[in-house]
Amino acid sequence: MDNDAPKDDGSILGATLRFKGELTAAEDLLIEGQVVGTIKHSRRLTVGTQGHVKAQIEGHIVSIAGTVEGDVHAQTSVAVMETGHLTGDVRAPSVSIVDGADFNGNVIMDTSKRGRGIGRDTEKR
Amino acid sequence: MARRIMSVFGANGEASAAESPAAAEAAAAPAAASKQSAPLALMTLGKTLVFRGELSADEDLVLFGRVEGSITHSGSVTIALGGVVSGNVVARSITIRGTVDGDVEASESVTVAPSAVLNGDILAPRVSIVDGAEFNGSVKMPPRASAESKKARKPAAPAPRTEPQAPLSDPQAAGILGEQSEP
């Protein structure tokens, strides 16, 4: 399960990147830098181990291996990895929190939407 | 860290280089640079990315997406074909192949490629605008170049001092004209 690496056409926001504002994207994205603001995303979003995000996140598939402060709203799934730190609420049809992860917040699971994701889904994990 | 990003990118770049010209451009840029210095960090911001706000970074940056706001960067920034920036760009060196609406300031150089559209001013010690580029704005080169040329000029021989209107004596003339003077 190599969820950390984005697929072919993905972008990587490197460790030295600092961004303040509104970020939207429709391609796989790996964030290793710092983002403050809001993220609107329509595909696989990964916050890498060095990533630090202080933002409201809206995405399809969100996996967190770094630090996130803010609410995460995903249409398909949210995964908090072993190295992940999440402070904020999670809203998604499918949520996984790996043993060792640091999570403080509420989980709201809307299971009626499950399976309505974008084809290449969470089931592979 | 740097190596990791590079390796991730490298794999992607090589795999997809043949498929799209955009990817080929991204792959070609670091390939040339990485031959000179091995641990090079490079970041590509893809086509669908839209940043609205302030962006800053130290890793070399290739932008295919859109930035509405300012970019402050300590390395080299390439706005690739298809990339759009509405806002000011500050970096060490800047290459524009896409569209920029805003001022561009580089501490080293600015290159405006034939495919580029630039509406704004350029401030950089070295500027090249290639034939075919669309550019509306002014170019300012800071006095770095003139300071250097002043230094270069200094060791030159001081001008000979003569009284105005007074004709030169023969030895004076000989001194000024040097070997070219009649014996």
Coordinates of C-alpha atoms in Angstrom, one line a residue:
Chain A
M1 CA 0.0 0.0 0.0
D2 CA 2.0 2.8 -1.3
N3 CA -0.4 5.6 -0.6
D4 CA 2.3 8.1 0.0
A5 CA 3.4 8.4 -3.5
P6 CA 1.0 10.2 -5.8
K7 CA 0.3 8.6 -9.2
D8 CA 1.7 9.6 -12.6
D9 CA 0.3 13.1 -13.0
G10 CA 0.5 14.1 -9.3
S11 CA 2.1 17.1 -7.9
I12 CA 4.4 17.4 -4.9
L13 CA 4.5 20.4 -2.7
G14 CA 8.0 20.2 -1.4
A15 CA 9.2 20.7 2.2
T16 CA 10.3 24.3 1.7
L17 CA 7.0 25.4 0.2
R18 CA 4.9 27.7 2.3
F19 CA 1.5 28.7 1.1
K20 CA -1.1 30.9 2.7
G21 CA -4.5 31.1 1.0
E22 CA -6.8 28.9 -1.0
L23 CA -5.6 25.9 -2.9
T24 CA -7.6 23.9 -5.3
A25 CA -6.5 21.0 -7.4
A26 CA -7.8 18.1 -9.5
E27 CA -4.8 15.9 -9.4
D28 CA -3.1 13.7 -6.9
L29 CA -1.2 15.8 -4.5
L30 CA 1.4 15.2 -1.9
I31 CA 2.0 18.0 0.6
E32 CA 5.3 18.0 2.3
G33 CA 5.4 21.8 2.9
Q34 CA 3.3 24.2 5.0
V35 CA -0.2 25.2 3.9
V36 CA -2.4 27.6 5.8
G37 CA -5.9 28.4 4.6
T38 CA -8.3 26.1 2.7
I39 CA -7.7 23.1 0.4
K40 CA -10.3 22.0 -2.1
H41 CA -9.4 18.9 -3.8
S42 CA -11.1 16.4 -6.0
R43 CA -8.7 13.4 -6.0
R44 CA -6.2 11.8 -3.7
L45 CA -4.6 14.2 -1.2
T46 CA -1.7 13.1 0.9
V47 CA -0.2 15.1 3.7
G48 CA 3.3 13.7 3.9
T49 CA 5.3 13.1 7.0
Q50 CA 6.9 16.5 6.8
G51 CA 3.7 18.2 5.7
H52 CA 2.0 20.7 8.0
V53 CA -1.4 21.9 7.1
K54 CA -3.6 24.3 9.0
A55 CA -6.6 24.3 6.9
Q56 CA -10.1 23.1 6.1
I57 CA -9.6 20.3 3.8
E58 CA -12.2 19.1 1.3
G59 CA -11.2 16.1 -0.8
H60 CA -12.1 12.7 -2.2
I61 CA -9.4 10.5 -0.6
V62 CA -7.4 12.1 2.1
S63 CA -4.5 10.4 3.9
I64 CA -2.6 12.1 6.6
A65 CA 0.9 11.1 7.5
G66 CA 1.9 14.5 8.7
T67 CA 0.3 17.2 10.8
V68 CA -3.2 18.6 10.1
E69 CA -5.0 21.2 12.2
G70 CA -8.5 21.7 10.8
D71 CA -11.6 19.9 9.7
V72 CA -11.3 17.2 7.0
H73 CA -14.2 16.5 4.8
A74 CA -13.8 13.7 2.3
Q75 CA -16.2 12.3 -0.2
T76 CA -14.7 8.8 -0.1
S77 CA -12.3 8.2 2.7
V78 CA -10.0 9.6 5.3
A79 CA -7.0 7.7 6.6
V80 CA -4.8 8.9 9.5
M81 CA -1.5 7.1 9.2
E82 CA 0.8 5.9 12.0
T83 CA 2.9 9.1 11.8
G84 CA -0.2 11.4 11.4
H85 CA -1.3 14.1 13.8
L86 CA -4.9 15.3 13.3
T87 CA -6.6 17.9 15.4
G88 CA -10.1 18.6 14.0
D89 CA -13.2 16.9 12.9
V90 CA -13.4 14.2 10.2
R91 CA -16.4 13.8 8.0
A92 CA -16.3 10.9 5.5
P93 CA -18.1 7.7 4.6
S94 CA -15.0 5.7 5.5
V95 CA -12.5 6.6 8.1
S96 CA -9.4 4.7 9.2
I97 CA -7.1 5.6 12.0
V98 CA -3.9 3.5 12.2
D99 CA -2.6 2.5 15.6
G100 CA -0.1 5.1 16.7
A101 CA -1.8 8.0 15.0
D102 CA -2.5 11.1 17.0
F103 CA -6.1 12.2 16.6
N104 CA -8.2 14.7 18.6
G105 CA -11.6 15.5 17.2
N106 CA -15.0 14.1 16.1
V107 CA -15.7 11.6 13.5
I108 CA -18.9 11.9 11.5
M109 CA -19.5 9.0 9.2
D110 CA -22.1 9.1 6.6
T111 CA -22.2 5.5 5.5
S112 CA -25.1 6.0 3.1
K113 CA -22.6 7.6 0.7
R114 CA -20.2 4.6 0.8
G115 CA -19.2 3.1 -2.5
R116 CA -20.2 6.2 -4.5
G117 CA -16.5 7.1 -4.7
I118 CA -14.4 7.7 -7.8
G119 CA -13.9 4.1 -9.1
R120 CA -10.3 3.4 -7.9
D121 CA -11.4 3.3 -4.4
T122 CA -10.4 2.6 -0.9
E123 CA -11.0 -1.1 -1.1
K124 CA -7.4 -1.8 -2.2
R125 CA -6.0 -0.8 1.1
Chain B
M1 CA 14.3 15.0 1.8
A2 CA 15.6 16.6 -1.3
R3 CA 16.7 13.2 -2.6
R4 CA 13.3 11.7 -1.9
I5 CA 11.5 14.3 -3.8
M6 CA 13.9 14.0 -6.7
S7 CA 13.5 10.3 -6.8
V8 CA 9.8 10.4 -6.8
F9 CA 9.8 13.0 -9.5
G10 CA 12.5 11.1 -11.5
A11 CA 10.4 8.0 -11.6
N12 CA 7.3 10.0 -12.8
G13 CA 9.2 12.1 -15.2
E14 CA 10.9 9.3 -17.0
A15 CA 7.7 7.2 -17.2
S16 CA 5.5 9.9 -18.6
A17 CA 8.0 12.0 -20.6
A18 CA 7.1 10.4 -23.8
E19 CA 3.4 10.8 -23.3
S20 CA 2.9 14.6 -22.8
P21 CA 5.0 17.5 -23.9
A22 CA 4.3 19.2 -20.6
A23 CA 5.9 16.3 -18.7
A24 CA 8.7 16.2 -21.2
E25 CA 9.4 19.9 -20.4
A26 CA 9.4 19.2 -16.7
A27 CA 11.7 16.3 -17.1
A28 CA 14.1 18.0 -19.4
A29 CA 14.6 21.0 -17.1
P30 CA 15.9 19.1 -14.1
A31 CA 17.7 16.6 -16.2
A32 CA 20.0 19.3 -17.5
A33 CA 20.5 20.8 -14.1
S34 CA 20.9 17.6 -12.2
K35 CA 24.0 16.7 -14.2
Q36 CA 25.8 19.6 -12.7
S37 CA 24.7 19.2 -9.1
A38 CA 23.4 15.9 -7.9
P39 CA 21.1 16.7 -4.9
L40 CA 18.7 19.0 -6.6
A41 CA 15.3 19.5 -5.2
L42 CA 12.6 20.2 -7.7
M43 CA 9.0 20.7 -7.4
T44 CA 6.3 20.6 -10.1
L45 CA 2.9 22.1 -9.6
G46 CA 0.6 20.4 -12.0
K47 CA -2.0 21.7 -14.4
T48 CA -5.0 21.5 -12.2
L49 CA -3.5 23.3 -9.2
V50 CA -4.8 26.7 -8.4
F51 CA -3.2 28.7 -5.6
R52 CA -5.0 31.8 -4.4
G53 CA -2.7 33.5 -1.9
E54 CA 0.9 33.9 -1.0
L55 CA 3.3 31.2 -2.1
S56 CA 6.9 30.9 -1.0
A57 CA 9.5 28.1 -1.4
D58 CA 13.2 27.4 -1.7
E59 CA 13.1 24.4 -4.0
D60 CA 13.3 24.9 -7.7
L61 CA 9.8 25.2 -9.0
V62 CA 8.1 24.4 -12.3
L63 CA 4.6 25.7 -12.5
F64 CA 2.1 24.2 -14.9
G65 CA -0.9 25.4 -12.8
R66 CA -2.3 28.7 -11.8
V67 CA -1.2 31.1 -9.1
E68 CA -3.3 34.1 -8.2
G69 CA -1.2 36.0 -5.8
S70 CA 2.5 36.5 -5.1
I71 CA 5.4 34.0 -5.4
T72 CA 8.4 34.6 -3.2
H73 CA 11.2 32.2 -4.0
S74 CA 14.9 31.8 -3.2
G75 CA 15.7 29.6 -6.1
S76 CA 14.7 29.3 -9.7
V77 CA 11.1 29.5 -10.9
T78 CA 9.9 28.3 -14.2
I79 CA 6.4 29.2 -15.4
A80 CA 5.9 26.4 -17.9
L81 CA 3.8 26.5 -21.0
G82 CA 0.2 26.6 -19.7
G83 CA 1.2 28.0 -16.3
V84 CA -0.5 31.3 -15.4
V85 CA 0.5 33.7 -12.7
S86 CA -1.5 36.8 -11.8
G87 CA 0.7 38.5 -9.3
N88 CA 4.2 39.4 -8.6
V89 CA 7.1 36.9 -8.8
V90 CA 10.3 37.3 -6.8
A91 CA 13.1 34.8 -7.2
R92 CA 16.7 34.2 -7.9
S93 CA 16.1 33.3 -11.6
I94 CA 12.9 33.2 -13.4
T95 CA 12.0 31.6 -16.7
I96 CA 8.7 32.4 -18.3
R97 CA 7.1 30.1 -20.9
G98 CA 3.6 30.6 -19.8
T99 CA 1.6 33.7 -18.9
V100 CA 2.4 36.3 -16.2
D101 CA 0.3 39.3 -15.3
G102 CA 2.4 41.1 -12.8
D103 CA 5.9 42.3 -12.0
V104 CA 8.9 39.9 -12.2
E105 CA 11.9 40.5 -10.0
A106 CA 15.0 38.3 -10.0
S107 CA 18.3 38.7 -8.2
E108 CA 20.0 36.9 -11.1
S109 CA 18.2 36.6 -14.4
V110 CA 14.9 36.7 -16.1
T111 CA 14.3 34.7 -19.4
V112 CA 11.2 35.3 -21.4
A113 CA 10.7 32.4 -23.9
P114 CA 9.0 32.7 -27.3
S115 CA 5.8 31.1 -26.0
A116 CA 5.5 33.6 -23.1
V117 CA 3.1 36.3 -22.4
L118 CA 4.3 38.9 -19.9
N119 CA 2.3 41.9 -18.9
G120 CA 4.4 43.7 -16.2
D121 CA 7.8 45.1 -15.4
I122 CA 11.0 43.2 -15.2
L123 CA 13.7 44.0 -12.6
A124 CA 16.8 41.9 -12.9
P125 CA 20.5 42.3 -13.6
R126 CA 20.3 40.0 -16.6
V127 CA 17.3 39.9 -18.9
S128 CA 16.7 38.0 -22.1
I129 CA 13.5 38.3 -24.1
V130 CA 13.5 35.8 -27.0
D131 CA 12.0 36.8 -30.3
G132 CA 8.3 35.8 -30.4
A133 CA 7.6 36.5 -26.8
E134 CA 4.8 38.9 -26.0
F135 CA 5.9 41.5 -23.5
N136 CA 4.3 44.7 -22.3
G137 CA 6.1 46.5 -19.6
S138 CA 9.4 48.0 -18.7
V139 CA 12.8 46.5 -18.0
K140 CA 14.9 47.8 -15.2
M141 CA 18.4 46.6 -14.6
P142 CA 19.7 47.4 -11.1
P143 CA 23.1 49.2 -10.8
R144 CA 25.0 46.0 -10.1
A145 CA 26.4 45.9 -13.6
S146 CA 27.5 49.6 -13.6
A147 CA 29.2 49.1 -10.2
E148 CA 31.2 46.3 -11.6
S149 CA 32.2 48.2 -14.7
K150 CA 33.3 51.1 -12.6
K151 CA 35.7 48.9 -10.7
A152 CA 37.0 47.6 -14.0
R153 CA 37.6 51.1 -15.3
K154 CA 39.4 52.3 -12.2
P155 CA 42.9 50.9 -12.9
A156 CA 43.0 52.8 -16.2
A157 CA 45.5 55.6 -16.5
P158 CA 44.4 59.0 -15.2
A159 CA 43.6 61.6 -17.8
P160 CA 46.5 64.0 -18.4
R161 CA 46.1 67.4 -16.7
T162 CA 46.6 70.4 -18.8
E163 CA 45.8 74.0 -18.5
P164 CA 42.8 74.8 -20.6
Q165 CA 43.6 76.7 -23.8
A166 CA 47.3 76.4 -23.1
P167 CA 49.2 74.6 -25.9
L168 CA 51.0 71.5 -24.9
S169 CA 54.7 71.6 -24.7
D170 CA 56.6 69.1 -26.9
P171 CA 57.5 66.7 -24.0
Q172 CA 53.9 66.8 -22.7
A173 CA 52.5 66.0 -26.1
A174 CA 55.0 63.2 -26.5
G175 CA 53.9 61.8 -23.0
I176 CA 50.3 61.9 -23.9
L177 CA 50.6 60.5 -27.4
G178 CA 53.2 58.0 -26.3
E179 CA 54.8 56.0 -28.9
Q180 CA 52.5 57.2 -31.6
S181 CA 54.1 60.7 -31.4
E182 CA 56.6 61.7 -34.0
P183 CA 60.2 61.2 -32.9

